[in-house]
Each structure stands twice: as structure tokens, then as C-alpha cells.
N, CA, C and O atoms as a DFTB+ gen file, in Angstrom:
268 C
 N C O
     1  1      37.864     -81.109     -97.422
     2  2      38.769     -82.140     -96.915
     3  2      40.178     -81.580     -96.863
     4  3      40.681     -81.055     -97.856
     5  1      40.806     -81.688     -95.723
     6  2      42.157     -81.177     -95.529
     7  2      43.119     -82.349     -95.519
     8  3      42.906     -83.326     -94.801
     9  1      44.180     -82.256     -96.315
    10  2      45.182     -83.318     -96.385
    11  2      46.358     -82.959     -95.481
    12  3      46.925     -81.870     -95.583
    13  1      46.716     -83.887     -94.596
    14  2      47.843     -83.671     -93.698
    15  2      49.113     -84.201     -94.354
    16  3      49.187     -85.374     -94.720
    17  1      50.108     -83.337     -94.499
    18  2      51.363     -83.716     -95.145
    19  2      52.257     -84.466     -94.165
    20  3      52.509     -84.008     -93.050
    21  1      52.723     -85.618     -94.602
    22  2      53.635     -86.421     -93.803
    23  2      54.512     -87.194     -94.788
    24  3      54.020     -87.739     -95.776
    25  1      55.807     -87.235     -94.510
    26  2      56.722     -87.902     -95.439
    27  2      56.586     -89.422     -95.346
    28  3      56.029     -89.950     -94.385
    29  1      57.095     -90.100     -96.343
    30  2      57.073     -91.566     -96.334
    31  2      57.866     -92.118     -95.153
    32  3      57.455     -93.103     -94.539
    33  1      58.988     -91.500     -94.834
    34  2      59.795     -91.953     -93.692
    35  2      59.052     -91.746     -92.378
    36  3      59.094     -92.603     -91.496
    37  1      58.369     -90.605     -92.248
    38  2      57.572     -90.357     -91.045
    39  2      56.433     -91.363     -90.942
    40  3      56.153     -91.892     -89.866
    41  1      55.785     -91.620     -92.063
    42  2      54.670     -92.565     -92.076
    43  2      55.138     -93.982     -91.736
    44  3      54.462     -94.703     -91.003
    45  1      56.292     -94.375     -92.268
    46  2      56.853     -95.702     -91.996
    47  2      57.131     -95.869     -90.496
    48  3      56.788     -96.898     -89.914
    49  1      57.744     -94.873     -89.879
    50  2      58.035     -94.933     -88.447
    51  2      56.747     -94.891     -87.631
    52  3      56.617     -95.618     -86.646
    53  1      55.805     -94.057     -88.024
    54  2      54.541     -93.937     -87.311
    55  2      53.737     -95.232     -87.374
    56  3      53.086     -95.602     -86.397
    57  1      53.775     -95.916     -88.500
    58  2      53.078     -97.203     -88.627
    59  2      53.642     -98.221     -87.637
    60  3      52.890     -99.019     -87.076
    61  1      54.947     -98.201     -87.420
    62  2      55.555     -99.124     -86.458
    63  2      55.223     -98.721     -85.020
    64  3      55.049     -99.586     -84.161
    65  1      55.136     -97.430     -84.753
    66  2      54.684     -96.963     -83.441
    67  2      53.276     -97.497     -83.186
    68  3      52.977     -97.972     -82.091
    69  1      52.422     -97.417     -84.192
    70  2      51.041     -97.879     -84.063
    71  2      50.955     -99.378     -83.781
    72  3      49.988     -99.851     -83.185
    73  1      51.973    -100.115     -84.214
    74  2      52.022    -101.559     -83.948
    75  2      52.610    -101.873     -82.577
    76  3      52.706    -103.037     -82.188
    77  1      53.003    -100.832     -81.848
    78  2      53.510    -101.026     -80.496
    79  2      55.011    -101.080     -80.361
    80  3      55.521    -101.380     -79.281
    81  1      55.730    -100.798     -81.421
    82  2      57.189    -100.807     -81.368
    83  2      57.695     -99.603     -80.577
    84  3      57.100     -98.527     -80.627
    85  1      58.794     -99.789     -79.848
    86  2      59.458     -98.674     -79.184
    87  2      60.330     -97.961     -80.217
    88  3      60.594     -98.499     -81.292
    89  1      60.772     -96.754     -79.886
    90  2      61.663     -96.032     -80.795
    91  2      62.919     -96.849     -81.060
    92  3      63.411     -96.883     -82.188
    93  1      63.442     -97.509     -80.027
    94  2      64.645     -98.331     -80.177
    95  2      64.388     -99.490     -81.146
    96  3      65.231     -99.795     -81.990
    97  1      63.243    -100.123     -81.024
    98  2      62.885    -101.240     -81.921
    99  2      62.691    -100.754     -83.358
   100  3      63.087    -101.428     -84.309
   101  1      62.088     -99.599     -83.501
   102  2      61.879     -99.028     -84.837
   103  2      63.229     -98.715     -85.479
   104  3      63.447     -99.006     -86.655
   105  1      64.122     -98.127     -84.706
   106  2      65.459     -97.801     -85.215
   107  2      66.165     -99.066     -85.697
   108  3      66.784     -99.070     -86.761
   109  1      66.071    -100.128     -84.919
   110  2      66.689    -101.405     -85.303
   111  2      66.044    -101.952     -86.577
   112  3      66.741    -102.382     -87.496
   113  1      64.725    -101.933     -86.627
   114  2      63.967    -102.451     -87.774
   115  2      64.313    -101.697     -89.066
   116  3      64.456    -102.304     -90.128
   117  1      64.445    -100.381     -88.964
   118  2      64.699     -99.546     -90.145
   119  2      66.185     -99.294     -90.384
   120  3      66.569     -98.621     -91.341
   121  1      67.006     -99.841     -89.505
   122  2      68.461     -99.699     -89.611
   123  2      68.915     -98.241     -89.622
   124  3      69.724     -97.826     -90.452
   125  1      68.374     -97.485     -88.685
   126  2      68.770     -96.095     -88.491
   127  2      68.997     -95.871     -87.000
   128  3      68.755     -96.770     -86.195
   129  1      69.458     -94.688     -86.629
   130  2      69.718     -94.392     -85.221
   131  2      68.418     -94.073     -84.476
   132  3      67.401     -93.717     -85.070
   133  1      68.496     -94.214     -83.173
   134  2      67.368     -93.863     -82.310
   135  2      67.001     -92.391     -82.509
   136  3      65.821     -92.043     -82.571
   137  1      68.005     -91.540     -82.606
   138  2      67.734     -90.110     -82.780
   139  2      67.060     -89.820     -84.123
   140  3      66.282     -88.873     -84.229
   141  1      67.349     -90.619     -85.140
   142  2      66.680     -90.445     -86.441
   143  2      65.182     -90.700     -86.308
   144  3      64.372     -90.016     -86.933
   145  1      64.824     -91.673     -85.505
   146  2      63.402     -91.975     -85.282
   147  2      62.758     -90.837     -84.492
   148  3      61.651     -90.404     -84.812
   149  1      63.446     -90.356     -83.469
   150  2      62.919     -89.216     -82.714
   151  2      62.687     -88.017     -83.631
   152  3      61.689     -87.310     -83.495
   153  1      63.608     -87.793     -84.561
   154  2      63.488     -86.656     -85.482
   155  2      62.348     -86.841     -86.484
   156  3      61.869     -85.868     -87.066
   157  1      61.918     -88.077     -86.685
   158  2      60.779     -88.331     -87.582
   159  2      59.451     -88.213     -86.851
   160  3      58.467     -87.743     -87.424
   161  1      59.413     -88.633     -85.596
   162  2      58.147     -88.711     -84.864
   163  2      57.847     -87.458     -84.035
   164  3      56.749     -86.908     -84.121
   165  1      58.802     -87.011     -83.246
   166  2      58.529     -85.924     -82.304
   167  2      58.074     -84.621     -82.957
   168  3      57.213     -83.949     -82.390
   169  1      58.601     -84.227     -84.117
   170  2      58.097     -82.991     -84.748
   171  2      56.614     -83.073     -85.153
   172  3      55.959     -82.046     -85.327
   173  1      56.099     -84.283     -85.299
   174  2      54.683     -84.430     -85.667
   175  2      53.768     -83.928     -84.554
   176  3      52.658     -83.467     -84.823
   177  1      54.232     -84.016     -83.297
   178  2      53.436     -83.501     -82.168
   179  2      53.118     -82.029     -82.394
   180  3      51.966     -81.607     -82.297
   181  1      54.157     -81.255     -82.698
   182  2      53.978     -79.814     -82.885
   183  2      53.213     -79.516     -84.174
   184  3      52.338     -78.650     -84.195
   185  1      53.545     -80.235     -85.245
   186  2      52.908     -79.990     -86.537
   187  2      51.389     -80.147     -86.450
   188  3      50.640     -79.377     -87.051
   189  1      50.948     -81.151     -85.698
   190  2      49.507     -81.426     -85.605
   191  2      48.916     -80.998     -84.258
   192  3      47.764     -81.310     -83.957
   193  1      49.709     -80.281     -83.447
   194  2      49.266     -79.765     -82.146
   195  2      48.751     -80.891     -81.237
   196  3      47.625     -80.848     -80.743
   197  1      49.603     -81.887     -81.035
   198  2      49.250     -83.045     -80.218
   199  2      50.164     -83.115     -79.006
   200  3      51.247     -82.530     -79.000
   201  1      49.717     -83.838     -77.972
   202  2      50.456     -83.854     -76.710
   203  2      51.106     -85.195     -76.379
   204  3      51.982     -85.249     -75.516
   205  1      50.701     -86.274     -77.039
   206  2      51.234     -87.585     -76.667
   207  2      51.342     -88.499     -77.883
   208  3      50.748     -88.250     -78.932
   209  1      52.109     -89.550     -77.709
   210  2      52.274     -90.530     -78.777
   211  2      50.951     -91.245     -79.055
   212  3      50.616     -91.509     -80.210
   213  1      50.213     -91.553     -78.012
   214  2      48.904     -92.199     -78.174
   215  2      47.968     -91.312     -78.984
   216  3      47.270     -91.792     -79.877
   217  1      47.956     -90.030     -78.675
   218  2      47.118     -89.081     -79.409
   219  2      47.552     -88.989     -80.869
   220  3      46.714     -88.879     -81.765
   221  1      48.867     -89.035     -81.106
   222  2      49.392     -88.981     -82.468
   223  2      48.914     -90.176     -83.287
   224  3      48.496     -90.012     -84.433
   225  1      48.973     -91.365     -82.715
   226  2      48.533     -92.572     -83.422
   227  2      47.035     -92.493     -83.713
   228  3      46.600     -92.779     -84.829
   229  1      46.253     -92.106     -82.715
   230  2      44.808     -91.962     -82.899
   231  2      44.502     -90.928     -83.990
   232  3      43.655     -91.161     -84.853
   233  1      45.190     -89.799     -83.945
   234  2      45.031     -88.745     -84.946
   235  2      45.360     -89.269     -86.345
   236  3      44.655     -88.968     -87.308
   237  1      46.431     -90.050     -86.448
   238  2      46.849     -90.593     -87.750
   239  2      45.774     -91.500     -88.350
   240  3      45.514     -91.443     -89.552
   241  1      45.155     -92.327     -87.524
   242  2      44.074     -93.178     -88.038
   243  2      42.820     -92.366     -88.357
   244  3      42.189     -92.573     -89.394
   245  1      42.464     -91.452     -87.473
   246  2      41.255     -90.641     -87.669
   247  2      41.322     -89.771     -88.920
   248  3      40.294     -89.439     -89.510
   249  1      42.539     -89.404     -89.321
   250  2      42.708     -88.509     -90.475
   251  2      43.291     -89.223     -91.688
   252  3      43.817     -88.580     -92.597
   253  1      43.200     -90.534     -91.703
   254  2      43.625     -91.370     -92.836
   255  2      45.096     -91.200     -93.202
   256  3      45.481     -91.399     -94.354
   257  1      45.916     -90.831     -92.220
   258  2      47.359     -90.794     -92.443
   259  2      47.883     -92.238     -92.452
   260  3      48.747     -92.606     -93.247
   261  1      47.328     -93.033     -91.541
   262  2      47.594     -94.479     -91.524
   263  2      46.308     -95.180     -91.957
   264  3      45.209     -94.726     -91.635
   265  1      46.447     -96.285     -92.686
   266  2      45.246     -96.999     -93.168
   267  2      44.474     -97.683     -92.055
   268  3      43.450     -98.316     -92.313
């Protein structure tokens, strides 16, 4: 079993993406800048070799990153 490392802040933002929130909505919800959300989510594409936000969410559920 391989454990995928993801920070609590990344997981918090990713959970909101999975609920359908836009980056702008997530930034408002978490009281941070839009660019802060981009810096939490976009690097995950490269880390897990993914091509899209939809794929990232699916990957997160399939690998128990999100419950």
C-alpha cells in the first residue's frame, strides 16, 4: 500500500473542489487569495502525474486521499 502525501491545506482545498466549488469560491470560503488556492491545487497535478481537475478529484477518492 502506497500512501500519497498531501498537506492538510491541500486536502481542505481539494475537498471543496470535489464539492464543486470554484477556486474563487474556495478562496472566499477559506479567507485566502485566489493564487493561494492555485498554489495548493495545481502542484498536485504534477505530483500525481494528472492532467485535469476532474482526474485529480477522481484520483483523490480512488486513493483514499478524500473520504
